[in-house]
mmCIF file of C-alpha atoms in Angstrom:
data_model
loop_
_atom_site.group_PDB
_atom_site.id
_atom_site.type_symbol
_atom_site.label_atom_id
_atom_site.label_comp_id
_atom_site.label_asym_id
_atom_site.label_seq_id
_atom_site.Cartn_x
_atom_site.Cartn_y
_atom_site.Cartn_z
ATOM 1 C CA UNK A 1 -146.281 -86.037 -9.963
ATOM 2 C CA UNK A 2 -145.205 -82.920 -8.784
ATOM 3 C CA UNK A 3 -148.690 -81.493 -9.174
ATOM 4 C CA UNK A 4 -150.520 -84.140 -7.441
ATOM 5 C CA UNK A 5 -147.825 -83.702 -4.243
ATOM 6 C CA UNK A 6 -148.445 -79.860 -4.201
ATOM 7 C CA UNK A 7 -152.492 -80.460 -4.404
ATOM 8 C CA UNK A 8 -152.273 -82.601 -1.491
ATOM 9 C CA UNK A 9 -149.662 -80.627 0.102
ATOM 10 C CA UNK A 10 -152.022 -77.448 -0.520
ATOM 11 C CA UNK A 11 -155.659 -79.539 0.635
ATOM 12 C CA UNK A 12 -153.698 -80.582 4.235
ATOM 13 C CA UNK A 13 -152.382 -77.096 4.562
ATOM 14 C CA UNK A 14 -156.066 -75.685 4.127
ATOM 15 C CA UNK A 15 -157.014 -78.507 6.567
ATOM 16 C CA UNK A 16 -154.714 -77.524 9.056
ATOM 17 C CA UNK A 17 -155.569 -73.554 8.842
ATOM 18 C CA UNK A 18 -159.513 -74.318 8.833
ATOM 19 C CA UNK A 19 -158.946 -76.202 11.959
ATOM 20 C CA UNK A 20 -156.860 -73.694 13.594
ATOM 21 C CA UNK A 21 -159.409 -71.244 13.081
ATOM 22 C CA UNK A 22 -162.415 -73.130 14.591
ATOM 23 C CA UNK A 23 -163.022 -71.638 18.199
ATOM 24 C CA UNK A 24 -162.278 -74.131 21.337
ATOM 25 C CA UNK A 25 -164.661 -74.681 23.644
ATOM 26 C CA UNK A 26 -164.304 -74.207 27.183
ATOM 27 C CA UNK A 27 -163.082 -77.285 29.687
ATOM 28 C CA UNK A 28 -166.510 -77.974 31.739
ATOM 29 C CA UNK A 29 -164.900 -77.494 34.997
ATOM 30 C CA UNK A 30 -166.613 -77.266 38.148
ATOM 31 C CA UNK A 31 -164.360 -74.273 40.739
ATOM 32 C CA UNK A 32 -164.709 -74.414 44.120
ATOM 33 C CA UNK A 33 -164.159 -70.583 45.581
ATOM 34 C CA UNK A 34 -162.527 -69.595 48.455
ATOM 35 C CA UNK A 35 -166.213 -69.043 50.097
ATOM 36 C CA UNK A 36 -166.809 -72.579 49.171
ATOM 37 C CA UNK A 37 -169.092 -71.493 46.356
ATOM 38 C CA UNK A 38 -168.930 -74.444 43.502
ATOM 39 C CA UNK A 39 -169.264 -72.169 39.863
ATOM 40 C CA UNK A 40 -169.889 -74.680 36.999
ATOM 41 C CA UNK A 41 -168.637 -73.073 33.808
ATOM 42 C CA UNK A 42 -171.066 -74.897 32.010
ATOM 43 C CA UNK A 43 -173.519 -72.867 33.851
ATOM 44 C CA UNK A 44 -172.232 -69.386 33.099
ATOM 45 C CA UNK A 45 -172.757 -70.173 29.071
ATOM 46 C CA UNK A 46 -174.780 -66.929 28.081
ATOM 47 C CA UNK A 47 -172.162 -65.045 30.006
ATOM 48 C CA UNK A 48 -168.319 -63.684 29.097
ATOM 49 C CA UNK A 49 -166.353 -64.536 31.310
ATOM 50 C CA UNK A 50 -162.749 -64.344 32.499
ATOM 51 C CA UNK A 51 -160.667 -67.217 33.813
ATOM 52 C CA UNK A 52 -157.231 -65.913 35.084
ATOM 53 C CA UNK A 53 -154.388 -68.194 36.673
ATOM 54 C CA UNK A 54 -153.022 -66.371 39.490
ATOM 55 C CA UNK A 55 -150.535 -66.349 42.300
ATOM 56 C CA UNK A 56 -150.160 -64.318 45.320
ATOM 57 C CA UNK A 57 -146.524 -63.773 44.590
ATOM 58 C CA UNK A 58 -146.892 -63.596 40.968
ATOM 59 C CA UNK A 59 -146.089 -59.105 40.386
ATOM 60 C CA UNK A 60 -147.841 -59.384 37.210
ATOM 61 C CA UNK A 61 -150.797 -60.716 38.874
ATOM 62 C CA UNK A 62 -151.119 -58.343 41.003
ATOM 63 C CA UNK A 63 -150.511 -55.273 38.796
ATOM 64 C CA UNK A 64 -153.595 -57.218 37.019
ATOM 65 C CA UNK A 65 -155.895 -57.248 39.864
ATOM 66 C CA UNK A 66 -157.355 -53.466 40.064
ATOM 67 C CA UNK A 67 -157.735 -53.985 35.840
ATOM 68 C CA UNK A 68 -160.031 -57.091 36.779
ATOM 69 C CA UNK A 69 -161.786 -54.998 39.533
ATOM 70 C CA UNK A 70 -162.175 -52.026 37.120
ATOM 71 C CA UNK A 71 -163.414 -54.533 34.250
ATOM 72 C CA UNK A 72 -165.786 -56.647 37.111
ATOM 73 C CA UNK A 73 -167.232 -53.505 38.545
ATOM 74 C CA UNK A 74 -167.949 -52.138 34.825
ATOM 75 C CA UNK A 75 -168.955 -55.567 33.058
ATOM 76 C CA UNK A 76 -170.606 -57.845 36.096
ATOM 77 C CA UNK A 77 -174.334 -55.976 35.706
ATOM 78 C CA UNK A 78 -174.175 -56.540 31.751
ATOM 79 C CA UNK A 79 -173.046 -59.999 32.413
ATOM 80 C CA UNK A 80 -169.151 -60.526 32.965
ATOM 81 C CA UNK A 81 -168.463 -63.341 35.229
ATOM 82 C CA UNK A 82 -164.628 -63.029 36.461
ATOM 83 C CA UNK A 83 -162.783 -66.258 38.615
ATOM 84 C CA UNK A 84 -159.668 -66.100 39.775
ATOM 85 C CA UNK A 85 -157.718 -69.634 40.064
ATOM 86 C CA UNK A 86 -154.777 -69.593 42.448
ATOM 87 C CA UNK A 87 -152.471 -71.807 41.251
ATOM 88 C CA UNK A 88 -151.767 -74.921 43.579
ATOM 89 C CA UNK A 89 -148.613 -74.080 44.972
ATOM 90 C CA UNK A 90 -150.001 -70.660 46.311
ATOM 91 C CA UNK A 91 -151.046 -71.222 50.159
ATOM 92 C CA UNK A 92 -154.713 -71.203 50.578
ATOM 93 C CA UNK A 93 -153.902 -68.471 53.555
ATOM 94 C CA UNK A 94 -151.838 -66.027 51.294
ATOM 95 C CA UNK A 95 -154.988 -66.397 48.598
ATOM 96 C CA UNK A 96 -157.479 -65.534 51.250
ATOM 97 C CA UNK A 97 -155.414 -62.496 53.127
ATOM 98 C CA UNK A 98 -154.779 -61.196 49.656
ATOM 99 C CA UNK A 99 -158.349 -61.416 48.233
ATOM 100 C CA UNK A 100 -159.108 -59.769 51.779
ATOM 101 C CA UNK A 101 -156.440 -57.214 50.860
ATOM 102 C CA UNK A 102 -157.216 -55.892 47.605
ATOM 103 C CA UNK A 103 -160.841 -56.445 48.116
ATOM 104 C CA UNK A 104 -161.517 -58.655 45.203
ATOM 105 C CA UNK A 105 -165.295 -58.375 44.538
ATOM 106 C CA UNK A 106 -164.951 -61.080 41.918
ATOM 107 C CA UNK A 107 -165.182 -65.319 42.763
ATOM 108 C CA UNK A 108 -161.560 -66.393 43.524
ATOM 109 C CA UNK A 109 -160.770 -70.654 43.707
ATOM 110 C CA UNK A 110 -158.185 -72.433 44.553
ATOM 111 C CA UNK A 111 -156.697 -75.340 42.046
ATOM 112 C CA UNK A 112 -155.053 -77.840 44.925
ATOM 113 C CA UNK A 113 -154.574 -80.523 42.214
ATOM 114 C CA UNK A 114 -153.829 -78.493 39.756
ATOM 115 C CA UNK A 115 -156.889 -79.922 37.324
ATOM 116 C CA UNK A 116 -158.163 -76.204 36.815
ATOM 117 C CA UNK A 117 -154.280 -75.784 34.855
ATOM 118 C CA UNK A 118 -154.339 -78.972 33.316
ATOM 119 C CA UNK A 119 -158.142 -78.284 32.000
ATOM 120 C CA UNK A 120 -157.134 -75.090 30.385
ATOM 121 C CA UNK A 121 -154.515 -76.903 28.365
ATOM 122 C CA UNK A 122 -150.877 -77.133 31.302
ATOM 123 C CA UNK A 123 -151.006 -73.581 32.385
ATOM 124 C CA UNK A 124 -147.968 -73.214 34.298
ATOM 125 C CA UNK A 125 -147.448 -69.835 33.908
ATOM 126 C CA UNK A 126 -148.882 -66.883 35.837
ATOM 127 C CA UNK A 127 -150.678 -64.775 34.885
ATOM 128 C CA UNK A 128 -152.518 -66.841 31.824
ATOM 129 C CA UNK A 129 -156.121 -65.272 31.192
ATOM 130 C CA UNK A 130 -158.660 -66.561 29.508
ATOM 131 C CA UNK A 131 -161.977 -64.385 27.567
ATOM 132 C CA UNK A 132 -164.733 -67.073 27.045
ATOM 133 C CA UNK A 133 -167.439 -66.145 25.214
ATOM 134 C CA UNK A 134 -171.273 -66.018 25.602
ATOM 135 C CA UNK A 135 -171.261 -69.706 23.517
ATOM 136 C CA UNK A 136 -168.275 -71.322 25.643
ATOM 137 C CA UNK A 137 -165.781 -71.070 23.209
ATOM 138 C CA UNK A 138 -162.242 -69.523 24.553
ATOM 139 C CA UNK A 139 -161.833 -66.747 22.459
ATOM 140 C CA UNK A 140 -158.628 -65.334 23.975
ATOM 141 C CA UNK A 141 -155.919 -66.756 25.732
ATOM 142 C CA UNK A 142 -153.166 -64.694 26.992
ATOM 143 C CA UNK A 143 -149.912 -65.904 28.767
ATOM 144 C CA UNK A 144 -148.798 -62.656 30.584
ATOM 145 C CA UNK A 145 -150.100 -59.639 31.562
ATOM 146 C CA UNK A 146 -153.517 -58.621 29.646
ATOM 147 C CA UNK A 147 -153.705 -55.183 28.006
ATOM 148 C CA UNK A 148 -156.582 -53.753 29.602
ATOM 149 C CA UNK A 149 -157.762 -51.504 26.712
ATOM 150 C CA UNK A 150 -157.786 -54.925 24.196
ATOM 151 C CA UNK A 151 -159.925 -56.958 26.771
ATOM 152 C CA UNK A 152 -162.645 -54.272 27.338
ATOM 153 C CA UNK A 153 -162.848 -53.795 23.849
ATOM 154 C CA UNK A 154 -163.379 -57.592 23.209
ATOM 155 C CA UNK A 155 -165.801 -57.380 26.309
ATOM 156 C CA UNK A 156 -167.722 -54.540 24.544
ATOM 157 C CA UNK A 157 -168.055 -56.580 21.412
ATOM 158 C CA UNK A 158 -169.816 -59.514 23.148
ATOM 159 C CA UNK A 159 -171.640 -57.681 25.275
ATOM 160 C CA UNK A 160 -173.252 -56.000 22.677
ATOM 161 C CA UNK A 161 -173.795 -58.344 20.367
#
C-alpha cells in the first residue's frame, strides 16, 4: 500500500514539475499608447519584447528607465519591441510630462482599467517586467527592479537564435 501511495505521490509530483516548466504564453492584449498608437501583442510575435508596469512615482521605475533606453536603443534595429504600461492610478498628465522628460523613445500606454495588470496575471506591484519571447511565451517575469546585465544577456540569446 505504501508503494502504490508513493507511485502516485511521485507520478503527480512529476505532473506538477512538467507543468511548471512549460512556458506561458503571452495575454493577447491590445495597448493603447500615449500617442494613441493601438500595439497588438499578438502582432509583435517574431519579436522580444519587454512589457514593464510602471509608475511615475514608482523610484525603481525610474532608476529603470535609462536601462530600457540603453536596451531599446541597442535591441529595437535587431528586433526588441519595449511598452511601458503606467499603471491606472498614475495620472495620464504625470505619464506624458515624464515620457516628455526622460525622452522615452520606446511606446508607453496607459492601463485606465487596469486590464493590462490583470492580463499579466494581478500585477500590483511596480516595477514588474516582463521578457516575451520571439514565440509569445513569457519567458521572464520579474517583480522589482531588473538587473540590466541578466536581461541583455537573455536579449542576446533570442536575438541570436
Amino acid at each position: 500500500m505504501k508503494i502504490k501511495f508513493f507511485f502516485i505521490l511521485l507520478v503527480l509530483a512529476a505532473i506538477g514539475f512538467w507543468q511548471f516548466q512549460l512556458p506561458i504564453l503571452a495575454p493577447e492584449v491590445t495597448f493603447t499608447s500615449i500617442t494613441g498608437k493601438k500595439i497588438e501583442l499578438i502582432k509583435l510575435q517574431g519579436k522580444p519584447v519587454i512589457v514593464t508596469f510602471w509608475a511615475t512615482d514608482c523610484a525603481g521605475c525610474i532608476k529603470e528607465v535609462p536601462h530600457l533606453i540603453n536596451l531599446y536603443n541597442q535591441f529595437h534595429p535587431k528586433g526588441l519591441e519595449i511598452i511601458a504600461v503606467a499603471m491606472y492610478y498614475d495620472p495620464p498628465n504625470h505619464v506624458v510630462e515624464m515620457t516628455k522628460a526622460k525622452q522615452i523613445p520606446y511606446d508607453v500606454a496607459l492601463d485606465l482599467t487596469a486590464a493590462h495588470a490583470h492580463a499579466f496575471g494581478q500585477v500590483q506591484l511596480t516595477p514588474s517586467t516582463f521578457l516575451i519571447s520571439p514565440t509569445g511565451h513569457i519567458m521572464t517575469q520579474i517583480t522589482g527592479e531588473f538587473d540590466f546585465a541578466d536581461m541583455k544577456q537573455q536579449l542576446e540569446k533570442l536575438l541570436t537564435g
